Amino acid sequence: MTPAARLQAVIDLLTEIDETPRPADAVMSAYFRNRRYIGSKDRTAVAQMAYAILRRHARLGWWIERGGYERATPRARVLGYLLLEENRNAGVVLEMFSGGKFAPARLTDDELALVGKLESHTMDHPDMPETVRVECPEWAEGPMRASLGDRFGVEMEKLLEAAPLDLRINPLKANQQSAIKALAKAQITAETTQWSPLGLRVKGRPPLGSVDAFKDGLVEIQDEGSQLVALAVAPKPGHQVVDFCAGAGGKTLAIAALMKNKGRVVACDVLDKRLKRAAERFRRAGLHNIEAHPLTSERDPWVKRHKRKFDRVLVDAPCSGTGTWRRNPDARWRQLGPGLEQLLPLQANILDSAARLVKPGGRLIYATCSMLHDENEAQVEAFLQTHHDFIVKPVSEVWAEEEAGAPPVEGPYLRLTPACHDTDGFFAAVLERRAEETVSEESVSEVGLEQGEVDPVELGKAIDA
């Protein structure tokens, strides 16, 4: 593809993302799948520019509005990116928008005026508000400032960067060093991660789908922070474990592998199709201690029938996803699932229901990929106020039991941030059910089932998001 043809592909792709109520990565995958004629180098170049523009959504919008242009269209955003970020001059831009075969159409008079106002500027400007500079949407500013305090600017700036590519080794088939060697055969450079004893960080963005180490199940793609959440579950061989919101099965895989294929892991989700897709990942990893169980809702009768039977129950709750903005930059601006006001009661309901599955002496692990206090510590505190048979198990104690070295955090909870740990933003709390009951059998976790029933369709949308 010529540079101009690539630009038109970026414009087309951004248009599809704007018009399609699906995450940007899913739209991109479908876009390239339907255009097999686009070669791998061109796909990479187009995707990289599209993502770069998505990461500068607020700043480009601010400049476009300042330039007097009516709307931040895909064409306007591409123009702004070329001028402000790549520092192209107006003449080069005019040549690219030539109207020739496969090239973008010629610039309109309004677009020419915008080019004239943006030329010779850079993306930053002293008059730009901080929330625009760090790409923080209005709905998230208050909660993020309240949660991050004086680290708001540092963390938000780190969230502007592209996330690294992390892999988790499958301990049934490899260790970190053997996996590094296997990847090296495919000219892929990887090194061990800072915190996870199962993690590798890959240099660049190699196409892993065709690599033997991936196809043979030696490694799986998983952010280091997500790996640490799975390690906080601390499952043992022979345990009975539930991954209550399993989704695509990433943490399910890690948990089952830590159990050395012994015991039982039940992967639950209200979206049966996601569980079926995850089954292929389970097979590739050589894991046969996993069973999938679709739920009709978080109050599915299966939960009541299996109350107090599991050693570990992981609730990877649907959340705002603020901790994943490095890899999902469009999620800041496009509400594809429930808003925060719907998510908070939903999280509480899921946590309350899943708690019924935990046996005395067992553990409930509540996790999110959010950086917001209301979705994290506040949910745990509210849960403990009504479930007196649970106590917090500090993460440091879990790490000591697992002989995993020093934990990556101080305090009782696992709270990871991009600026502090170079992972996605994650939160996890380990809650242990007392071995000797100190409350009646008919506790709040048993009688509060009808307090706030959640529509299973809405639950599905939330978890999918």
Coordinates of C-alpha atoms in Angstrom, one line a residue:
M1 CA 0.0 0.0 0.0
T2 CA 1.2 3.5 -0.7
P3 CA 1.3 6.0 2.3
A4 CA -1.8 7.7 1.0
A5 CA -3.6 4.3 0.7
R6 CA -2.7 3.5 4.3
L7 CA -4.1 6.9 5.4
Q8 CA -7.4 6.1 3.7
A9 CA -7.5 2.7 5.4
V10 CA -6.9 4.5 8.8
I11 CA -9.8 6.8 8.0
D12 CA -12.1 3.9 7.0
L13 CA -11.1 2.0 10.2
L14 CA -11.7 4.9 12.5
T15 CA -15.1 5.5 10.8
E16 CA -16.1 1.8 11.5
I17 CA -14.9 2.1 15.1
D18 CA -17.1 5.3 15.6
E19 CA -20.1 3.6 14.1
T20 CA -19.8 0.1 15.6
P21 CA -20.9 -0.5 19.2
R22 CA -18.1 -2.9 19.8
P23 CA -14.6 -2.6 21.3
A24 CA -12.0 -1.1 18.9
D25 CA -9.8 -4.3 18.9
A26 CA -12.8 -6.4 17.8
V27 CA -13.7 -3.9 15.1
M28 CA -10.1 -3.9 13.9
S29 CA -9.9 -7.7 13.8
A30 CA -13.1 -7.8 11.7
Y31 CA -11.9 -5.0 9.4
F32 CA -8.6 -6.8 8.5
R33 CA -10.3 -10.2 8.4
N34 CA -12.6 -8.9 5.7
R35 CA -9.6 -7.4 3.7
R36 CA -7.2 -10.3 3.4
Y37 CA -5.5 -8.5 0.6
I38 CA -3.9 -6.1 3.1
G39 CA -0.4 -7.4 3.9
S40 CA 1.0 -7.9 7.4
K41 CA 3.3 -4.8 7.3
D42 CA 0.4 -2.6 6.0
R43 CA -1.9 -4.1 8.7
T44 CA 0.6 -3.2 11.4
A45 CA 1.1 0.3 10.1
V46 CA -2.6 1.0 9.8
A47 CA -3.4 -0.4 13.2
Q48 CA -0.6 1.5 14.9
M49 CA -1.7 4.8 13.5
A50 CA -5.4 4.1 14.3
Y51 CA -4.4 3.3 17.9
A52 CA -2.2 6.3 18.1
I53 CA -5.1 8.5 17.1
L54 CA -7.4 6.8 19.6
R55 CA -4.9 7.5 22.4
R56 CA -5.0 11.2 21.5
H57 CA -8.8 11.5 21.2
A58 CA -9.3 14.4 23.7
R59 CA -6.2 16.3 22.6
L60 CA -7.0 16.1 18.9
G61 CA -10.6 17.1 19.7
W62 CA -9.4 20.1 21.6
W63 CA -7.2 21.2 18.8
I64 CA -9.9 20.6 16.1
E65 CA -12.4 22.7 18.1
R66 CA -9.8 25.4 18.7
G67 CA -9.2 25.4 14.9
G68 CA -12.8 26.3 14.4
Y69 CA -13.7 23.0 12.7
E70 CA -17.2 21.8 13.3
R71 CA -16.6 18.2 14.3
A72 CA -13.8 15.8 15.1
T73 CA -14.4 13.5 12.1
P74 CA -12.0 10.6 11.3
R75 CA -10.5 12.8 8.5
A76 CA -10.1 15.7 10.8
R77 CA -8.4 13.6 13.4
V78 CA -6.0 12.1 10.9
L79 CA -5.2 15.6 9.7
G80 CA -4.5 16.7 13.2
Y81 CA -2.3 13.7 13.9
L82 CA -0.2 14.2 10.8
L83 CA 0.3 17.9 11.6
L84 CA 0.6 17.9 15.4
E85 CA 2.2 14.6 16.2
E86 CA 4.1 13.7 13.0
N87 CA 4.9 17.4 12.3
R88 CA 4.1 17.1 8.6
N89 CA 3.9 20.3 6.7
A90 CA 0.9 21.4 4.8
G91 CA 2.4 20.6 1.4
V92 CA 3.0 17.0 2.3
V93 CA -0.5 16.6 3.7
L94 CA -2.0 18.1 0.5
E95 CA -0.1 15.6 -1.5
M96 CA -1.4 12.7 0.6
F97 CA -5.0 13.9 0.3
S98 CA -4.7 13.9 -3.5
G99 CA -8.0 12.3 -4.4
G100 CA -6.1 9.8 -6.5
K101 CA -6.7 6.0 -6.6
F102 CA -6.9 4.5 -3.1
A103 CA -5.9 8.0 -1.7
P104 CA -8.1 10.1 0.6
A105 CA -10.3 12.7 -1.2
R106 CA -9.1 16.2 -1.7
L107 CA -9.4 18.5 1.3
T108 CA -12.5 20.7 1.5
D109 CA -12.2 24.4 2.1
D110 CA -12.9 23.9 5.8
E111 CA -10.3 21.2 6.1
L112 CA -7.8 23.5 4.3
A113 CA -8.5 26.2 6.9
L114 CA -8.0 23.6 9.7
V115 CA -4.6 22.6 8.2
G116 CA -3.6 26.2 8.1
K117 CA -4.4 26.7 11.8
L118 CA -2.8 23.5 13.0
E119 CA 0.4 23.7 11.0
S120 CA 3.6 24.4 13.0
H121 CA 1.9 23.5 16.3
T122 CA 2.6 20.4 18.4
M123 CA 0.1 18.2 20.3
D124 CA 0.8 20.0 23.6
H125 CA -0.3 23.6 24.4
P126 CA -0.1 25.6 27.6
D127 CA -3.8 26.5 27.5
M128 CA -4.8 22.8 27.3
P129 CA -6.7 21.7 30.5
E130 CA -5.0 18.9 32.5
T131 CA -8.0 16.5 31.9
V132 CA -7.6 17.0 28.2
R133 CA -3.8 16.6 28.3
V134 CA -4.1 13.3 30.2
E135 CA -7.1 12.1 28.2
C136 CA -9.5 11.8 31.2
P137 CA -13.2 11.7 30.4
E138 CA -15.5 13.9 32.4
W139 CA -17.3 10.9 34.0
A140 CA -14.0 9.5 35.4
E141 CA -12.3 12.7 36.6
G142 CA -13.9 12.9 40.1
P143 CA -13.6 9.1 40.9
M144 CA -10.0 8.9 39.5
R145 CA -8.8 12.0 41.5
A146 CA -10.5 10.7 44.6
S147 CA -8.8 7.3 44.1
L148 CA -5.4 8.4 43.0
G149 CA -4.9 11.6 45.0
D150 CA -1.7 13.4 44.2
R151 CA -0.7 10.6 41.8
F152 CA -3.6 11.5 39.4
G153 CA -1.3 13.1 36.9
V154 CA 1.5 10.5 37.0
E155 CA -0.9 7.6 36.6
M156 CA -3.0 9.2 33.9
E157 CA 0.1 10.0 31.9
K158 CA 1.3 6.4 32.2
L159 CA -2.1 5.2 31.0
L160 CA -1.5 7.1 27.7
E161 CA 1.3 4.7 26.8
A162 CA 0.8 1.5 24.9
A163 CA 0.7 -1.6 27.1
P164 CA 3.6 -4.0 26.8
L165 CA 3.0 -7.5 25.5
D166 CA 3.2 -10.0 28.4
L167 CA 3.0 -13.8 28.3
R168 CA 2.4 -16.3 31.0
I169 CA 4.2 -19.6 30.9
N170 CA 2.3 -22.9 31.3
P171 CA 4.1 -24.6 34.2
L172 CA 2.9 -27.9 32.9
K173 CA 4.9 -27.6 29.8
A174 CA 7.7 -25.0 30.4
N175 CA 9.5 -22.8 32.8
Q176 CA 10.5 -19.2 32.1
Q177 CA 13.9 -20.1 30.7
S178 CA 12.8 -22.9 28.4
A179 CA 10.0 -20.7 27.2
I180 CA 12.4 -17.9 26.4
K181 CA 14.5 -20.3 24.4
A182 CA 11.5 -21.6 22.5
L183 CA 10.5 -18.1 21.6
A184 CA 14.0 -17.3 20.5
K185 CA 13.7 -20.0 17.8
A186 CA 11.0 -17.8 16.3
Q187 CA 13.2 -14.7 16.6
I188 CA 11.2 -13.4 19.5
T189 CA 13.0 -11.7 22.3
A190 CA 11.5 -12.1 25.8
E191 CA 12.7 -11.5 29.4
T192 CA 11.3 -12.5 32.8
T193 CA 8.8 -10.1 34.3
Q194 CA 9.5 -8.1 37.5
W195 CA 6.7 -9.5 39.7
S196 CA 5.2 -12.6 38.3
P197 CA 7.3 -15.9 38.5
L198 CA 5.3 -17.1 35.5
G199 CA 5.6 -14.0 33.3
L200 CA 7.6 -13.0 30.3
R201 CA 7.7 -9.6 28.6
V202 CA 8.1 -9.7 24.9
K203 CA 10.0 -7.1 22.8
G204 CA 7.8 -5.6 20.1
R205 CA 4.5 -7.0 18.8
P206 CA 5.4 -10.3 17.0
P207 CA 2.5 -12.3 15.5
L208 CA 2.3 -15.0 18.1
G209 CA -0.5 -17.0 16.5
S210 CA 1.9 -18.8 14.1
V211 CA 4.6 -19.4 16.7
D212 CA 5.1 -23.0 17.9
A213 CA 5.5 -22.0 21.6
F214 CA 2.1 -20.5 21.5
K215 CA 0.4 -23.1 19.3
D216 CA 1.8 -25.9 21.5
G217 CA 0.5 -24.3 24.7
L218 CA 3.8 -23.3 26.3
V219 CA 2.7 -19.7 26.7
E220 CA -0.5 -17.6 26.8
I221 CA -1.0 -13.9 26.4
Q222 CA -1.8 -12.4 29.8
D223 CA -0.8 -9.1 31.4
E224 CA 1.5 -9.5 34.4
G225 CA -1.1 -7.8 36.6
S226 CA -3.7 -10.4 35.7
Q227 CA -1.1 -13.2 36.4
L228 CA -0.6 -11.7 39.9
V229 CA -4.4 -11.8 40.5
A230 CA -4.4 -15.5 39.6
L231 CA -1.4 -16.1 42.0
A232 CA -3.4 -14.3 44.8
V233 CA -6.0 -17.1 44.5
A234 CA -3.3 -19.4 45.7
P235 CA -5.0 -22.6 44.5
K236 CA -3.5 -26.0 45.6
P237 CA -3.5 -29.3 43.7
G238 CA -6.7 -31.1 44.6
H239 CA -8.6 -28.0 45.5
Q240 CA -12.2 -27.3 44.3
V241 CA -12.1 -23.8 42.7
V242 CA -14.7 -21.6 40.9
D243 CA -13.9 -18.8 38.5
F244 CA -17.2 -17.1 38.8
C245 CA -16.9 -14.6 36.0
A246 CA -14.5 -16.6 33.8
G247 CA -15.0 -14.7 30.5
A248 CA -12.4 -15.8 28.0
G249 CA -10.7 -18.0 30.5
G250 CA -7.3 -16.3 31.0
K251 CA -7.3 -16.5 34.8
T252 CA -9.0 -19.9 34.7
L253 CA -6.0 -21.2 32.7
A254 CA -3.5 -19.8 35.2
I255 CA -5.4 -21.3 38.2
A256 CA -5.8 -24.7 36.6
A257 CA -2.1 -24.8 35.7
L258 CA -1.1 -23.8 39.2
M259 CA -3.1 -26.8 40.5
K260 CA -0.9 -29.0 38.2
N261 CA -4.0 -30.5 36.5
K262 CA -5.3 -31.9 39.9
G263 CA -8.5 -31.1 41.6
R264 CA -11.4 -29.2 39.8
V265 CA -11.8 -25.8 38.4
V266 CA -15.3 -24.7 37.4
A267 CA -15.4 -21.8 34.9
C268 CA -18.7 -20.0 35.1
D269 CA -20.1 -17.2 33.0
V270 CA -23.5 -15.9 31.8
L271 CA -22.2 -15.9 28.3
D272 CA -22.1 -19.5 27.1
K273 CA -20.4 -18.5 23.8
R274 CA -17.4 -17.1 25.6
L275 CA -17.0 -20.3 27.6
K276 CA -17.1 -22.4 24.4
R277 CA -14.4 -20.2 22.8
A278 CA -12.3 -20.6 26.0
A279 CA -12.5 -24.4 25.7
E280 CA -10.0 -24.3 22.8
R281 CA -7.5 -22.5 25.0
F282 CA -7.9 -25.1 27.7
R283 CA -7.2 -27.9 25.2
R284 CA -4.1 -26.2 23.8
A285 CA -2.7 -25.8 27.4
G286 CA -3.2 -29.5 28.0
L287 CA -5.5 -28.9 31.0
H288 CA -8.2 -31.4 31.8
N289 CA -9.2 -30.3 35.3
I290 CA -11.5 -27.5 34.0
E291 CA -15.2 -27.8 33.4
A292 CA -17.4 -25.0 32.0
H293 CA -20.7 -24.2 33.6
P294 CA -22.9 -21.4 32.0
L295 CA -25.1 -19.4 34.4
T296 CA -28.4 -17.9 33.8
S297 CA -27.6 -15.1 36.2
E298 CA -25.5 -14.6 39.3
R299 CA -28.4 -16.1 41.3
D300 CA -28.5 -19.3 39.2
P301 CA -29.8 -22.2 41.2
W302 CA -26.5 -24.0 40.7
V303 CA -24.9 -21.6 43.2
K304 CA -27.4 -22.5 46.0
R305 CA -26.9 -26.2 45.3
H306 CA -23.2 -25.9 45.7
K307 CA -23.0 -23.6 48.6
R308 CA -20.0 -23.9 50.9
K309 CA -18.3 -26.6 48.8
F310 CA -15.3 -24.7 47.2
D311 CA -11.9 -24.0 48.6
R312 CA -11.4 -20.9 46.3
V313 CA -13.9 -18.7 44.6
L314 CA -12.6 -16.0 42.3
V315 CA -14.9 -13.1 41.4
D316 CA -13.3 -11.1 38.6
A317 CA -16.1 -8.7 38.6
P318 CA -17.4 -6.6 35.7
C319 CA -16.1 -3.1 36.1
S320 CA -15.3 0.2 34.5
G321 CA -12.0 -1.1 33.1
T322 CA -10.1 2.0 34.0
G323 CA -7.0 0.0 34.6
T324 CA -6.9 -1.3 31.0
W325 CA -7.0 2.1 29.2
R326 CA -3.4 1.5 28.0
R327 CA -4.6 -1.4 25.8
N328 CA -8.2 -0.2 25.3
P329 CA -7.9 3.6 24.7
D330 CA -11.4 3.8 23.1
A331 CA -13.0 2.5 26.4
R332 CA -12.5 6.0 27.9
W333 CA -14.9 7.6 25.5
R334 CA -17.3 4.8 24.4
Q335 CA -19.7 3.4 27.0
L336 CA -20.4 0.0 25.6
G337 CA -21.7 -1.5 28.8
P338 CA -23.4 -0.3 32.1
G339 CA -22.1 2.9 33.6
L340 CA -20.6 3.2 37.0
E341 CA -24.0 3.7 38.7
Q342 CA -25.2 0.4 37.4
L343 CA -21.9 -1.5 37.9
L344 CA -21.6 -0.7 41.6
P345 CA -24.8 -2.6 42.7
L346 CA -24.0 -5.3 40.1
Q347 CA -20.6 -5.9 41.7
A348 CA -22.1 -6.1 45.2
N349 CA -24.8 -8.6 44.0
I350 CA -22.3 -10.8 42.3
L351 CA -19.9 -10.8 45.3
D352 CA -22.8 -11.6 47.7
S353 CA -24.0 -14.5 45.6
A354 CA -20.5 -16.0 44.9
A355 CA -19.7 -15.9 48.6
R356 CA -22.2 -18.7 49.2
L357 CA -19.9 -21.1 47.4
V358 CA -17.0 -20.7 49.8
K359 CA -16.5 -23.4 52.4
P360 CA -15.5 -22.6 56.0
G361 CA -11.8 -22.0 55.8
G362 CA -12.0 -21.3 52.1
R363 CA -11.3 -18.0 50.3
L364 CA -13.2 -15.5 48.2
I365 CA -11.0 -13.4 46.0
Y366 CA -12.6 -10.2 44.7
A367 CA -10.8 -8.6 41.7
T368 CA -11.3 -5.9 39.2
C369 CA -9.3 -4.2 36.4
S370 CA -10.4 -0.9 37.8
M371 CA -8.4 1.8 39.6
L372 CA -11.5 3.3 41.3
H373 CA -11.9 3.1 45.1
D374 CA -15.7 2.7 44.8
E375 CA -15.3 -0.5 42.8
N376 CA -12.5 -1.8 44.9
E377 CA -11.9 -1.1 48.6
A378 CA -15.4 0.3 49.1
Q379 CA -17.0 -2.9 47.8
V380 CA -14.9 -5.0 50.1
E381 CA -15.7 -2.9 53.1
A382 CA -19.4 -3.0 52.4
F383 CA -19.3 -6.7 51.9
L384 CA -17.5 -7.3 55.2
Q385 CA -20.1 -5.2 57.1
T386 CA -22.8 -7.7 56.1
H387 CA -20.8 -10.9 56.0
H388 CA -19.2 -11.2 59.4
D389 CA -17.9 -14.7 58.8
F390 CA -15.3 -13.4 56.3
I391 CA -12.1 -11.6 57.2
V392 CA -9.4 -10.0 55.0
K393 CA -6.3 -12.2 54.4
P394 CA -3.5 -9.7 53.7
V395 CA -1.7 -10.2 50.4
S396 CA 1.6 -10.3 52.2
E397 CA 0.5 -13.5 54.1
V398 CA -0.7 -15.1 50.8
W399 CA 2.7 -14.4 49.2
A400 CA 4.5 -15.8 52.3
E401 CA 2.5 -19.0 52.2
E402 CA 3.3 -19.4 48.5
E403 CA 7.0 -18.6 49.1
A404 CA 6.6 -16.1 46.2
G405 CA 9.1 -13.6 47.7
A406 CA 8.2 -10.0 48.6
P407 CA 4.7 -9.0 47.5
P408 CA 4.5 -6.2 44.9
V409 CA 2.4 -4.0 47.3
E410 CA 2.2 -2.9 50.9
G411 CA -1.1 -3.1 52.8
P412 CA -3.8 -5.7 52.9
Y413 CA -4.9 -5.6 49.2
L414 CA -3.3 -6.2 45.9
R415 CA -3.5 -2.8 44.2
L416 CA -1.5 -2.5 41.0
T417 CA -1.1 0.6 38.8
P418 CA 0.7 1.3 35.5
A419 CA 3.0 3.9 37.0
C420 CA 4.0 1.9 40.1
H421 CA 4.2 -1.6 38.7
D422 CA 4.1 -1.2 34.9
T423 CA 1.1 -3.5 34.7
D424 CA -2.5 -2.8 33.9
G425 CA -4.4 -1.4 36.9
F426 CA -5.7 -4.2 39.0
F427 CA -7.2 -4.7 42.4
A428 CA -7.7 -7.9 44.4
A429 CA -8.8 -8.7 47.9
V430 CA -8.5 -12.1 49.5
L431 CA -11.4 -12.8 51.9
E432 CA -11.2 -15.9 54.1
R433 CA -14.3 -17.5 55.6
R434 CA -13.8 -18.4 59.2
A435 CA -13.3 -22.1 59.8
E436 CA -15.5 -21.9 62.9
E437 CA -18.8 -20.1 62.2
T438 CA -19.4 -17.1 64.4
V439 CA -22.8 -16.2 62.9
S440 CA -25.9 -18.2 62.4
E441 CA -26.3 -20.5 59.4
E442 CA -28.9 -18.1 58.0
S443 CA -26.4 -15.3 57.6
V444 CA -26.8 -12.2 55.4
S445 CA -25.0 -14.0 52.6
E446 CA -27.9 -16.6 52.6
V447 CA -31.0 -14.5 53.3
G448 CA -30.1 -11.4 51.2
L449 CA -30.6 -13.2 47.9
E450 CA -33.6 -11.2 46.7
Q451 CA -32.5 -7.8 47.7
G452 CA -31.4 -6.8 44.3
E453 CA -31.9 -9.3 41.5
V454 CA -30.0 -8.4 38.4
D455 CA -31.3 -8.9 34.9
P456 CA -29.2 -11.7 33.4
V457 CA -29.0 -9.9 30.0
E458 CA -27.6 -6.8 31.7
L459 CA -25.2 -9.0 33.7
G460 CA -24.0 -10.5 30.4
K461 CA -23.4 -7.2 28.8
A462 CA -21.4 -6.0 31.8
I463 CA -19.2 -9.0 31.9
D464 CA -18.7 -9.0 28.2
A465 CA -17.6 -5.3 28.4

